[in-house]
PDB file of C-alpha atoms in Angstrom:
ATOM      1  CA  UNK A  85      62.208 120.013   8.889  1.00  0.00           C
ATOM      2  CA  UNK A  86      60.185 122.895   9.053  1.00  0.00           C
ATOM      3  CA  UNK A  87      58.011 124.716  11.693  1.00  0.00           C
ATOM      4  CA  UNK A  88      59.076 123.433  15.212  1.00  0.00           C
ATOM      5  CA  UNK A  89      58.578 124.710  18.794  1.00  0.00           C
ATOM      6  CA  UNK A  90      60.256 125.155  21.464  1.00  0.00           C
ATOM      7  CA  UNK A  91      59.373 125.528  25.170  1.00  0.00           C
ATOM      8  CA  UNK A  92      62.886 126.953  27.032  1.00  0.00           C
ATOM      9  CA  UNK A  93      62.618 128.542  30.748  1.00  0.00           C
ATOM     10  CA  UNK A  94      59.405 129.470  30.288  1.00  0.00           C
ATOM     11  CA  UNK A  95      59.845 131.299  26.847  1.00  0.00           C
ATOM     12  CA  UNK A  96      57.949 130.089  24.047  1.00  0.00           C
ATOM     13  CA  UNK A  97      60.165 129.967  20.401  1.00  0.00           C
ATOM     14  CA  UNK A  98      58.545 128.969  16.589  1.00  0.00           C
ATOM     15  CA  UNK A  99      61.208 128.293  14.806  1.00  0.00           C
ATOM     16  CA  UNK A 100      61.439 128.045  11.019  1.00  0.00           C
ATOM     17  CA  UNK A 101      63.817 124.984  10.607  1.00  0.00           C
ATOM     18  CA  UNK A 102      65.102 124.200   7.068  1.00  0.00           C
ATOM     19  CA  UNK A 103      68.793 122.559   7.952  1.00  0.00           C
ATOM     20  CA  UNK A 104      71.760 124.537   9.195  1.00  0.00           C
ATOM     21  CA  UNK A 105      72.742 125.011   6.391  1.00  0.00           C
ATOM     22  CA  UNK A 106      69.778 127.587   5.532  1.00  0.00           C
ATOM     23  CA  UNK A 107      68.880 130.411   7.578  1.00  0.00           C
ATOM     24  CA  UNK A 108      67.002 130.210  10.985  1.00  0.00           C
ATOM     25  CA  UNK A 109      63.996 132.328  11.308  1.00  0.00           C
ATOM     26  CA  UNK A 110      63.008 132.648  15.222  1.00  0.00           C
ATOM     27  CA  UNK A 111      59.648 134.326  16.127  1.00  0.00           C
ATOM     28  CA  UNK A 112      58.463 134.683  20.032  1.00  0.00           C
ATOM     29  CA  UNK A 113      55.597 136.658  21.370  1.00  0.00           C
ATOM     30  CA  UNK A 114      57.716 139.559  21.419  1.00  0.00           C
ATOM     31  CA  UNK A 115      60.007 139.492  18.475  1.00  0.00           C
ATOM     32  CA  UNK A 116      60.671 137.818  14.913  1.00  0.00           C
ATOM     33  CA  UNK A 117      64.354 137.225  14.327  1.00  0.00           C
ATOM     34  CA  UNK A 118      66.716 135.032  11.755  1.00  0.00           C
ATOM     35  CA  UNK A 119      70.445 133.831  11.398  1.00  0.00           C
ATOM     36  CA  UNK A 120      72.372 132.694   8.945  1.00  0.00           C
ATOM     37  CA  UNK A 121      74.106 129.717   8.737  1.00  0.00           C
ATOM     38  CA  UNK A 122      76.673 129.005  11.166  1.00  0.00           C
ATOM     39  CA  UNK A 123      79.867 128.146   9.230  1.00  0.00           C
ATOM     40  CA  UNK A 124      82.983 126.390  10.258  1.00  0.00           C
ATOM     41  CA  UNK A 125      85.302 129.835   9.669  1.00  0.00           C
ATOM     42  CA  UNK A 126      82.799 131.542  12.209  1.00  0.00           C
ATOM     43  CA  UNK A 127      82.638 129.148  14.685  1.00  0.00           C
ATOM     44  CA  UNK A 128      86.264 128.747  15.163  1.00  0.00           C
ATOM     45  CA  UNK A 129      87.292 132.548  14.866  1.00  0.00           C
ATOM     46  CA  UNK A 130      84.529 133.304  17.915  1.00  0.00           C
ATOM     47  CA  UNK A 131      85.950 130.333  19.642  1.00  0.00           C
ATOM     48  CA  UNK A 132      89.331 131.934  19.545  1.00  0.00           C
ATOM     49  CA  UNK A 133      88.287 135.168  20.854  1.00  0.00           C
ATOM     50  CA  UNK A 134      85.696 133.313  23.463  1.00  0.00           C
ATOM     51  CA  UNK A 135      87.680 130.570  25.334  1.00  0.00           C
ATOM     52  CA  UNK A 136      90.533 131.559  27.461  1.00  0.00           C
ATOM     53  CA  UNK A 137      92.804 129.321  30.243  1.00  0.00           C
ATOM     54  CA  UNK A 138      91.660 129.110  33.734  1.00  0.00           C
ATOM     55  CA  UNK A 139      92.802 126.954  36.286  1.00  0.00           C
ATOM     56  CA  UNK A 140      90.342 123.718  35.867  1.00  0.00           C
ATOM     57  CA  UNK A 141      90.824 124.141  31.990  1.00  0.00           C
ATOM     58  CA  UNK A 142      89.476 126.042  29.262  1.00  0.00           C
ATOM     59  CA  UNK A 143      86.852 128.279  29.902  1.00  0.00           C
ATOM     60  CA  UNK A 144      83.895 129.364  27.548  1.00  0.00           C
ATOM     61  CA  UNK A 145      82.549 133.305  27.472  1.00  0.00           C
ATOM     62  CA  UNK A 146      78.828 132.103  26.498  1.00  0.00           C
ATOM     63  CA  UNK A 147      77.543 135.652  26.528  1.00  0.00           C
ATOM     64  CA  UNK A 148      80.387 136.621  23.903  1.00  0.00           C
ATOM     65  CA  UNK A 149      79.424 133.452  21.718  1.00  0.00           C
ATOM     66  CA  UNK A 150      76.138 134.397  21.767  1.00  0.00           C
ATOM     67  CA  UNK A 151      76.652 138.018  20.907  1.00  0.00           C
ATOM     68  CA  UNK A 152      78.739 136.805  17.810  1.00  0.00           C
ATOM     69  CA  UNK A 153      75.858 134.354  16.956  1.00  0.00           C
ATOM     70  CA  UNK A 154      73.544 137.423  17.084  1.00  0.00           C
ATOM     71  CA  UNK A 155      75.736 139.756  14.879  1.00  0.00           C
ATOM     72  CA  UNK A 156      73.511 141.782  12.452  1.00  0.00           C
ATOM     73  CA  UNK A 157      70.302 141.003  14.802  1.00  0.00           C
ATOM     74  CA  UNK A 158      68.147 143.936  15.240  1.00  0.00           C
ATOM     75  CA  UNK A 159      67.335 143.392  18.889  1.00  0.00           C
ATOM     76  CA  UNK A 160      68.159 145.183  22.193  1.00  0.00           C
ATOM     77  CA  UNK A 161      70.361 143.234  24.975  1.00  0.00           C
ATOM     78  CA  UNK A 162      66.846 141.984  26.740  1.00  0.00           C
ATOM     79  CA  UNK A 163      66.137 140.583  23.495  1.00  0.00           C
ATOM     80  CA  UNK A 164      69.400 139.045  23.187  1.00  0.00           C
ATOM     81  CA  UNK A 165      69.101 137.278  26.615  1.00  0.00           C
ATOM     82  CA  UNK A 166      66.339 135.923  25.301  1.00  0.00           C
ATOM     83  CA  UNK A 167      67.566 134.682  22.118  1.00  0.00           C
ATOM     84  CA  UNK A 168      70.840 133.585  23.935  1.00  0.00           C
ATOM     85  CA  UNK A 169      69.803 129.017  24.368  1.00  0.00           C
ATOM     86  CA  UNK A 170      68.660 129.322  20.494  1.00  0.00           C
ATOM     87  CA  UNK A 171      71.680 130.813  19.912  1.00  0.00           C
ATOM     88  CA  UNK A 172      74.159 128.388  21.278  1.00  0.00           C
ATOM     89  CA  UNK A 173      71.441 125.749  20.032  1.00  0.00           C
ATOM     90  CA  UNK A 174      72.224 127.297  16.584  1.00  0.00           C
ATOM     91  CA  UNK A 175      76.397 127.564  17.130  1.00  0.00           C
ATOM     92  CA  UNK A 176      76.482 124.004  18.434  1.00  0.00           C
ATOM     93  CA  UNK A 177      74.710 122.394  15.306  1.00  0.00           C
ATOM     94  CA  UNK A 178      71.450 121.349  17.648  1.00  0.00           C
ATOM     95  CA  UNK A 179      71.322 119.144  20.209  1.00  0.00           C
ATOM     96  CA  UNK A 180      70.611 115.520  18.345  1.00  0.00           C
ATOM     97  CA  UNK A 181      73.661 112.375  19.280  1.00  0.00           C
ATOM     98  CA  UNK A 182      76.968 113.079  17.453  1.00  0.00           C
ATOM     99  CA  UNK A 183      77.691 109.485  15.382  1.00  0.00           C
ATOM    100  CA  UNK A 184      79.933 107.152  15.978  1.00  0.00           C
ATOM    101  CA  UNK A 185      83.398 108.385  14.106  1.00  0.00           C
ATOM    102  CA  UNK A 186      84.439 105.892  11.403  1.00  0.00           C
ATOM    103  CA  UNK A 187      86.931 103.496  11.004  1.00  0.00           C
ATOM    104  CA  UNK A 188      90.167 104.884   9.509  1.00  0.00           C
ATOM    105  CA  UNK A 189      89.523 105.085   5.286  1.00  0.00           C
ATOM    106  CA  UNK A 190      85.673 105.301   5.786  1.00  0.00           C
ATOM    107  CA  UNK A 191      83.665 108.275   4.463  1.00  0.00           C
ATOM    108  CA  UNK A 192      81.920 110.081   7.576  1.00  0.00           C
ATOM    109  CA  UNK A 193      78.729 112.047   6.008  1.00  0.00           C
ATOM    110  CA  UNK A 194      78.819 115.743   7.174  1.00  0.00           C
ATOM    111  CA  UNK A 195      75.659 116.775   5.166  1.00  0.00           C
ATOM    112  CA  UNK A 196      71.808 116.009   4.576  1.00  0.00           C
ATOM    113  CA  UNK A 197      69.771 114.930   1.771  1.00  0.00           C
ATOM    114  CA  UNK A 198      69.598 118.221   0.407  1.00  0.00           C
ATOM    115  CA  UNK A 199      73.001 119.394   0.820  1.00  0.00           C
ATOM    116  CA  UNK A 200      75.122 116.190   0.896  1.00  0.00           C
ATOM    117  CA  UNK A 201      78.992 116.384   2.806  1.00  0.00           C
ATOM    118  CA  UNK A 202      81.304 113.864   3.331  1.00  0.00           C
ATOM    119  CA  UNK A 203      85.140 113.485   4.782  1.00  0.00           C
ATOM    120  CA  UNK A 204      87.246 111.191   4.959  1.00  0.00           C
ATOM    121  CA  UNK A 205      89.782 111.767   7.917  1.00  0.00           C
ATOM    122  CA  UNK A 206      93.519 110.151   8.734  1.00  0.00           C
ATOM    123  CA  UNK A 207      95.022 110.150  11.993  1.00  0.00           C
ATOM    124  CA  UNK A 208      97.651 113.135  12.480  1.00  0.00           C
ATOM    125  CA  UNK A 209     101.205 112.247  12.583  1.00  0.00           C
ATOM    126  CA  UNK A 210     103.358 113.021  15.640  1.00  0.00           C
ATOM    127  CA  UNK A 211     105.802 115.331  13.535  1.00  0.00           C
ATOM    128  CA  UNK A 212     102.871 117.299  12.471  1.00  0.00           C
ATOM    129  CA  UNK A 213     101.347 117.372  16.110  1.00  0.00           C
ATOM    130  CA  UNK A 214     104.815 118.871  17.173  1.00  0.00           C
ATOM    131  CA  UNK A 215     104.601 120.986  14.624  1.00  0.00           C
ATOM    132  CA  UNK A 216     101.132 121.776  15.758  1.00  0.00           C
ATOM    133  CA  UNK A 217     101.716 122.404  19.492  1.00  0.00           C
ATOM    134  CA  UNK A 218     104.788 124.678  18.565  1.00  0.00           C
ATOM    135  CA  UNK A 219     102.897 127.017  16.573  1.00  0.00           C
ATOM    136  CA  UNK A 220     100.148 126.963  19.242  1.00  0.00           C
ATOM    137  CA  UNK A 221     102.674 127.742  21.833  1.00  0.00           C
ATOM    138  CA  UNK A 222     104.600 130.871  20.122  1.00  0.00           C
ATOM    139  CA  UNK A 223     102.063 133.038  19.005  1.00  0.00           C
ATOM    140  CA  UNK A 224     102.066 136.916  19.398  1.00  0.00           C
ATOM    141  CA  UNK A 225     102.097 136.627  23.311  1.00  0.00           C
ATOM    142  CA  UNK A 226     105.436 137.697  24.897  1.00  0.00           C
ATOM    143  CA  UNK A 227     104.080 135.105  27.639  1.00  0.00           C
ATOM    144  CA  UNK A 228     106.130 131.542  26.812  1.00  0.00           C
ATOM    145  CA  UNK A 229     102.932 129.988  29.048  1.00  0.00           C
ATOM    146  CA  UNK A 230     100.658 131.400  26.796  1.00  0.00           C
ATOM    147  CA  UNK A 231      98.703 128.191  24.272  1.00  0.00           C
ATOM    148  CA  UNK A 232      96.400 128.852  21.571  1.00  0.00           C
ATOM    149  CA  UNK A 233      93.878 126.470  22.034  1.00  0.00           C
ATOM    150  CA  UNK A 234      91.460 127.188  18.535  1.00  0.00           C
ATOM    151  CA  UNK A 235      94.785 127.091  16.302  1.00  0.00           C
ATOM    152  CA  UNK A 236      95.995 123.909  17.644  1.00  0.00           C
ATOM    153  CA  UNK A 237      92.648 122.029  17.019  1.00  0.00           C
ATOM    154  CA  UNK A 238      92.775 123.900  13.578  1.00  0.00           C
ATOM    155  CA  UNK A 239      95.771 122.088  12.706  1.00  0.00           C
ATOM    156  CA  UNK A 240      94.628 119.006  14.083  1.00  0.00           C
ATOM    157  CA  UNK A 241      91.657 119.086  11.646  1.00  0.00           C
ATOM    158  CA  UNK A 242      94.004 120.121   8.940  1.00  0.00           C
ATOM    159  CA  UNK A 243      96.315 117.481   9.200  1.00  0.00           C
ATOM    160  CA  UNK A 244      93.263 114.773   9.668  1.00  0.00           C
ATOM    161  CA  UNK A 245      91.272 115.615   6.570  1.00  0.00           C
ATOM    162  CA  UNK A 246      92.719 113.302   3.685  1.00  0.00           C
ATOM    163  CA  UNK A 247      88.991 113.994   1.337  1.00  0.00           C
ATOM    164  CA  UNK A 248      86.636 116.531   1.715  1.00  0.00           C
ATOM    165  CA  UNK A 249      83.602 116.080  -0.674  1.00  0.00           C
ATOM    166  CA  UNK A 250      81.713 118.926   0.160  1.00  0.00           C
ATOM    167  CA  UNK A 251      79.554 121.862  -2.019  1.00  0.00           C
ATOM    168  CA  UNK A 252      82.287 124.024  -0.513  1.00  0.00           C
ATOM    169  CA  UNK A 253      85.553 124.252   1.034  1.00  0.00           C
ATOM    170  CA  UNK A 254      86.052 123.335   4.781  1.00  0.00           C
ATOM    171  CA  UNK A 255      85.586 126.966   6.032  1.00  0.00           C
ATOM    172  CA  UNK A 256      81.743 127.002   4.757  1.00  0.00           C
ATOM    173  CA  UNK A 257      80.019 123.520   6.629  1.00  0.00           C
ATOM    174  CA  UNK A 258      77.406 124.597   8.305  1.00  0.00           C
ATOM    175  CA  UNK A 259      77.384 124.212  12.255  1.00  0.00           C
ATOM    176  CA  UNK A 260      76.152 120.148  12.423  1.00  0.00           C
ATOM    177  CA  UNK A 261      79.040 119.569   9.999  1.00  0.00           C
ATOM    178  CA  UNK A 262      81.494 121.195  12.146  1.00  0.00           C
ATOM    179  CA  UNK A 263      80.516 119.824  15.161  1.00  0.00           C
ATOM    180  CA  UNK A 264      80.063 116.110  13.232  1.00  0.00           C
ATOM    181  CA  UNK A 265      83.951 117.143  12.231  1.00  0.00           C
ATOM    182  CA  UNK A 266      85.306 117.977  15.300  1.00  0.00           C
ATOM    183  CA  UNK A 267      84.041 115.347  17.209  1.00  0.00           C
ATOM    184  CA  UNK A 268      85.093 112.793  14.799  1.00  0.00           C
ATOM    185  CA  UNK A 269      88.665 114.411  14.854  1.00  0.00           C
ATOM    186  CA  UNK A 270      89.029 114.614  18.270  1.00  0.00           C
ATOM    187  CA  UNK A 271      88.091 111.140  18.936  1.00  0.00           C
ATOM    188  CA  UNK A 272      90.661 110.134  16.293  1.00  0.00           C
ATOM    189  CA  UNK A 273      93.678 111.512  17.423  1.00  0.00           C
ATOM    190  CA  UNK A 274      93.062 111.918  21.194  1.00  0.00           C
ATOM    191  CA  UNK A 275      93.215 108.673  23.387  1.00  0.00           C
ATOM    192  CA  UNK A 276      90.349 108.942  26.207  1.00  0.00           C
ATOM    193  CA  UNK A 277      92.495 107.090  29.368  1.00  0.00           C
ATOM    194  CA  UNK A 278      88.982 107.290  31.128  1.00  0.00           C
ATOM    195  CA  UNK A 279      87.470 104.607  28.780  1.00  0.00           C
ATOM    196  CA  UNK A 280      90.761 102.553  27.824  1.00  0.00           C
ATOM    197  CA  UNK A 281      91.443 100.036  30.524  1.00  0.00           C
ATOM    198  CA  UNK A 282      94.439  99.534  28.929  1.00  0.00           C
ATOM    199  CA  UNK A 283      95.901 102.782  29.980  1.00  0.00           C
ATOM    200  CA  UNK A 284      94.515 102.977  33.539  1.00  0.00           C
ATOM    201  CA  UNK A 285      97.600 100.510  35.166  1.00  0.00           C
ATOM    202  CA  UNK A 286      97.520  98.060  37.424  1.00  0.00           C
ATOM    203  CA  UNK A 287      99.477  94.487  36.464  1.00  0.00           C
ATOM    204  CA  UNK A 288      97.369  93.762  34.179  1.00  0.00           C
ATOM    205  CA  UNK A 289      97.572  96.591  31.952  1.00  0.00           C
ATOM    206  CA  UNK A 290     102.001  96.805  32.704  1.00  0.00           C
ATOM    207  CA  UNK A 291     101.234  92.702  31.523  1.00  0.00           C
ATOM    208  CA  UNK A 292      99.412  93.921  28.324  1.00  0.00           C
ATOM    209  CA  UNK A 293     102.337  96.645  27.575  1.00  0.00           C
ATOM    210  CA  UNK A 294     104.863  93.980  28.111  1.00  0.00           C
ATOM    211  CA  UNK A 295     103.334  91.455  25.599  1.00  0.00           C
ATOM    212  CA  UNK A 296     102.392  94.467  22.848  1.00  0.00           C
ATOM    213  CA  UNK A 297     105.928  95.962  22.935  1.00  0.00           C
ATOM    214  CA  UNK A 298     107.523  92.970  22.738  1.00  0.00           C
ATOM    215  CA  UNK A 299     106.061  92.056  19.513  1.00  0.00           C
ATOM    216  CA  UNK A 300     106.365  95.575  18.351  1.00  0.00           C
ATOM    217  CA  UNK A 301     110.097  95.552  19.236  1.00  0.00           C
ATOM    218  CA  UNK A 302     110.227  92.181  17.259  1.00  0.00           C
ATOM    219  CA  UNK A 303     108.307  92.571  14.211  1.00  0.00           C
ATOM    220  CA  UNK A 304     108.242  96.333  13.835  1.00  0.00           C
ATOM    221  CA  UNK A 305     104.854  97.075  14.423  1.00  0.00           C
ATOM    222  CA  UNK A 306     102.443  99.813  15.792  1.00  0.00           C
ATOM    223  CA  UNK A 307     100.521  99.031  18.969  1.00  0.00           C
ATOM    224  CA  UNK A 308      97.505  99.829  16.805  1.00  0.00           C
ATOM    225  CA  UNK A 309      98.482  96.762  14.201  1.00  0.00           C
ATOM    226  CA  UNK A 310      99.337  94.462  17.239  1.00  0.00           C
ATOM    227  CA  UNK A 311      95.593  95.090  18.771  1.00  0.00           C
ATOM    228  CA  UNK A 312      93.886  94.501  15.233  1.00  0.00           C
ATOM    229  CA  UNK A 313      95.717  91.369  14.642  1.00  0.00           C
ATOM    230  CA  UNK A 314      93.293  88.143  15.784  1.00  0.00           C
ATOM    231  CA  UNK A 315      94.304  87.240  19.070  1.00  0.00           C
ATOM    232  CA  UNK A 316      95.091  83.396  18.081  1.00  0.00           C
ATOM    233  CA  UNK A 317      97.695  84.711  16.059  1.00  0.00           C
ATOM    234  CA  UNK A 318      98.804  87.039  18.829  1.00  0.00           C
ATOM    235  CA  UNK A 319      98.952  83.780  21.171  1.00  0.00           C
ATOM    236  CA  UNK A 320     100.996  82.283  18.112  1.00  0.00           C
ATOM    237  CA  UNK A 321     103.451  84.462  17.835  1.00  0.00           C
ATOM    238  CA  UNK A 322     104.240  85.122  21.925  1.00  0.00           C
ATOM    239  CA  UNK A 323     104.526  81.089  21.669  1.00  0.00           C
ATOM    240  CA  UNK A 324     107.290  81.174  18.639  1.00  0.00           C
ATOM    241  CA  UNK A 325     109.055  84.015  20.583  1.00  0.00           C
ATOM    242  CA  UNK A 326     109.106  82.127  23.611  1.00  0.00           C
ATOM    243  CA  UNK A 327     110.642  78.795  22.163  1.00  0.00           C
ATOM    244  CA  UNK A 328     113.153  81.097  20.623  1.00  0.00           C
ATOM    245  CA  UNK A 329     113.413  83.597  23.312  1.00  0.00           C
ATOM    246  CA  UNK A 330     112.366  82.122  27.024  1.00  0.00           C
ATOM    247  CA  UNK A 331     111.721  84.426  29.542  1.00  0.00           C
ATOM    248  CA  UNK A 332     114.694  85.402  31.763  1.00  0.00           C
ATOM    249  CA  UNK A 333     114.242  83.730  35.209  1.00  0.00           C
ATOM    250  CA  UNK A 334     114.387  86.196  37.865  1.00  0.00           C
ATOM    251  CA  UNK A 335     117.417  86.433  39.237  1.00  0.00           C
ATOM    252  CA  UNK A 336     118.338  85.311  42.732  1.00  0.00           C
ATOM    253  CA  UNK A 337     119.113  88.062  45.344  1.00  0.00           C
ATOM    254  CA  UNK A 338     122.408  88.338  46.959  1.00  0.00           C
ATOM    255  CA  UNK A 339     122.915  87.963  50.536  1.00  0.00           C
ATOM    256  CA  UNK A 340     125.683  87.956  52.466  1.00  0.00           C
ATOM    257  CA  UNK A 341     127.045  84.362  52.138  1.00  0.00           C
ATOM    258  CA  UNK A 342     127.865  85.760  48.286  1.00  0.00           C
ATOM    259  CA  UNK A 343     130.408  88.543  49.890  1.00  0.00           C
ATOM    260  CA  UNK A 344     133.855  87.247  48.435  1.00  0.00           C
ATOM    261  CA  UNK A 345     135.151  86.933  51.866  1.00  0.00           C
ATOM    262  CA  UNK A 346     132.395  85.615  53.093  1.00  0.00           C
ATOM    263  CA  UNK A 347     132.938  82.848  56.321  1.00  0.00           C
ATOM    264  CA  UNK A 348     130.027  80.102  55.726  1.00  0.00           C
ATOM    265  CA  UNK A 349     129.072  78.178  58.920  1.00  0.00           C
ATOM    266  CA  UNK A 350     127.290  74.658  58.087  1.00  0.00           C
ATOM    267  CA  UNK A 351     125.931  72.335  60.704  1.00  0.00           C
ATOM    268  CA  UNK A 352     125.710  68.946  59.840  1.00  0.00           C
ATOM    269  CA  UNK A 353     122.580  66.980  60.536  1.00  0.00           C
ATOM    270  CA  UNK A 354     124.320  63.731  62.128  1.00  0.00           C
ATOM    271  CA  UNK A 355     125.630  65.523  64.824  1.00  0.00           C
ATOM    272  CA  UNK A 356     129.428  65.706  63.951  1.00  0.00           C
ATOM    273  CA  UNK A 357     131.443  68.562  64.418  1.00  0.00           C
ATOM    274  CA  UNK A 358     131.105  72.314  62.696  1.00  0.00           C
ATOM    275  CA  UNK A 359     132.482  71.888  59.553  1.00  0.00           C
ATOM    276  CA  UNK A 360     134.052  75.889  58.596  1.00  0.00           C
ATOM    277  CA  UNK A 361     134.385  75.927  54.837  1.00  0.00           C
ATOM    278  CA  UNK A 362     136.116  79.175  53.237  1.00  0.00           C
ATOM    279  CA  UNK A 363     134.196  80.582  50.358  1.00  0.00           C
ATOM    280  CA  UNK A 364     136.255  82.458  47.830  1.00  0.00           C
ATOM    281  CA  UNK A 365     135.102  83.708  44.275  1.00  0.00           C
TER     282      UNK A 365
END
């Protein structure tokens, strides 16, 4: 931490560096500038009031997040363009890899040496996802189409934070800990079908449904429990079922020798007469 520089289209920025959770001081050759710390509460109030629905998704008003970023900033709106990719630098809690989010129970550190943070998040249940997306869905719109976005991810995080050791409450991390939060919580509670082959179909993946809910059906588990268990003792226990429960054999299809009425012409191989038998069942 501590002086850096940065070279963006062309423009030349010293910034004074100390964390996020400090202020930001931003000097270029033609002004001298600095934020305060971006905090959770701010980040998702602009977000509600900068993202709206648009046919290929959600769509982000950059200029208004940057304006919000800039509140209080003595600077006229040719300064602010300038200040605008150190602004959404700042909002976004820099640009360095999110980490890996922990396994369920683990502590996930939020904070830095000097201002430590650390959650400990729980998967959201469907009742309070439900719960979540109804909420999200009746706002203050007349419009039943209308979906809030910002308050259902609020609940999500909500619902998903079992510990918070933290200096402060949630509302005051500092922009790396919310995005370190968010992206944790996302990946937690949202399955990506891109990167799980076993969602993307095919027979193999209906054959890896079929085996995992048949042993949930069985023994009452999650899908989640049947993928952690060691897959000897998966093989185990499809081999016990099957002694006790074989597969059903596919049935035969019915043709038209089944019909109860049904007039069955054999011919027998030596030769002898057609032999008419009547088939009744």
């Amino acid at each position: 931490m501590g002086p850096l520089e940065l070279n963006l289209a062309g423009t030349a920025y010293r910034l004074d560096f100390a964390g996020f959770h400090r202020p930001l001081g931003i000097a270029t050759d033609t002004l001298a500038v600095t934020l305060p710390p971006w905090t959770y509460r701010r980040h998702m109030d602009t977000l509600r009031l900068c993202t709206a629905p648009s046919a290929s998704g959600l769509r982000l008003d950059s200029r208004a997040l940057c304006n919000a970023v800039l509140t209080g900033v003595d600077a006229d709106e040719a300064a602010r363009r300038e200040l605008a990719p150190i602004a959404l630098w700042w909002a976004a809690g820099g640009d360095a890899p999110l980490a890996q989010p922990p396994a369920e129970g683990e502590w996930l550190d939020l904070g830095s040496y000097d201002n430590p943070a650390r959650v400990r998040l729980r998967p959201w249940t469907e009742h309070q996802r439900l719960a979540a997306l109804d909420a999200s869905l009746s706002g203050e719109h007349d419009d039943d189409s209308w979906f809030d976005p910002v308050r259902y991810l609020e609940s999500m995080v909500d619902a998903s934070v079992a510990t918070l050791d933290a200096p402060s409450g949630l509302d005051d991390l500092d922009a790396r800990a919310t995005a370190l939060l968010l992206h944790a919580t996302v990946a937690l509670n949202v399955i990506d079908e891109e990167t799980d082959p076993l969602l993307r179909g095919g027979e193999a993946a209906r054959q890896c449904a079929a085996r995992t809910l048949r042993l949930c059906q069985v023994l009452g588990w999650t899908p989640a429990k049947v993928w952690a268990t060691p897959a000897a003792e998966v093989d185990r226990l499809l081999r016990m079922l099957d002694l006790l429960q074989p597969t059903a054999q596919t049935p035969r299809r019915r043709s038209l020798a089944d019909h109860p009425d049904a007039t069955v012409i054999r011919i027998d191989d030596d030769g002898d007469d057609e032999a008419v038998e009547r088939m009744s069942r």
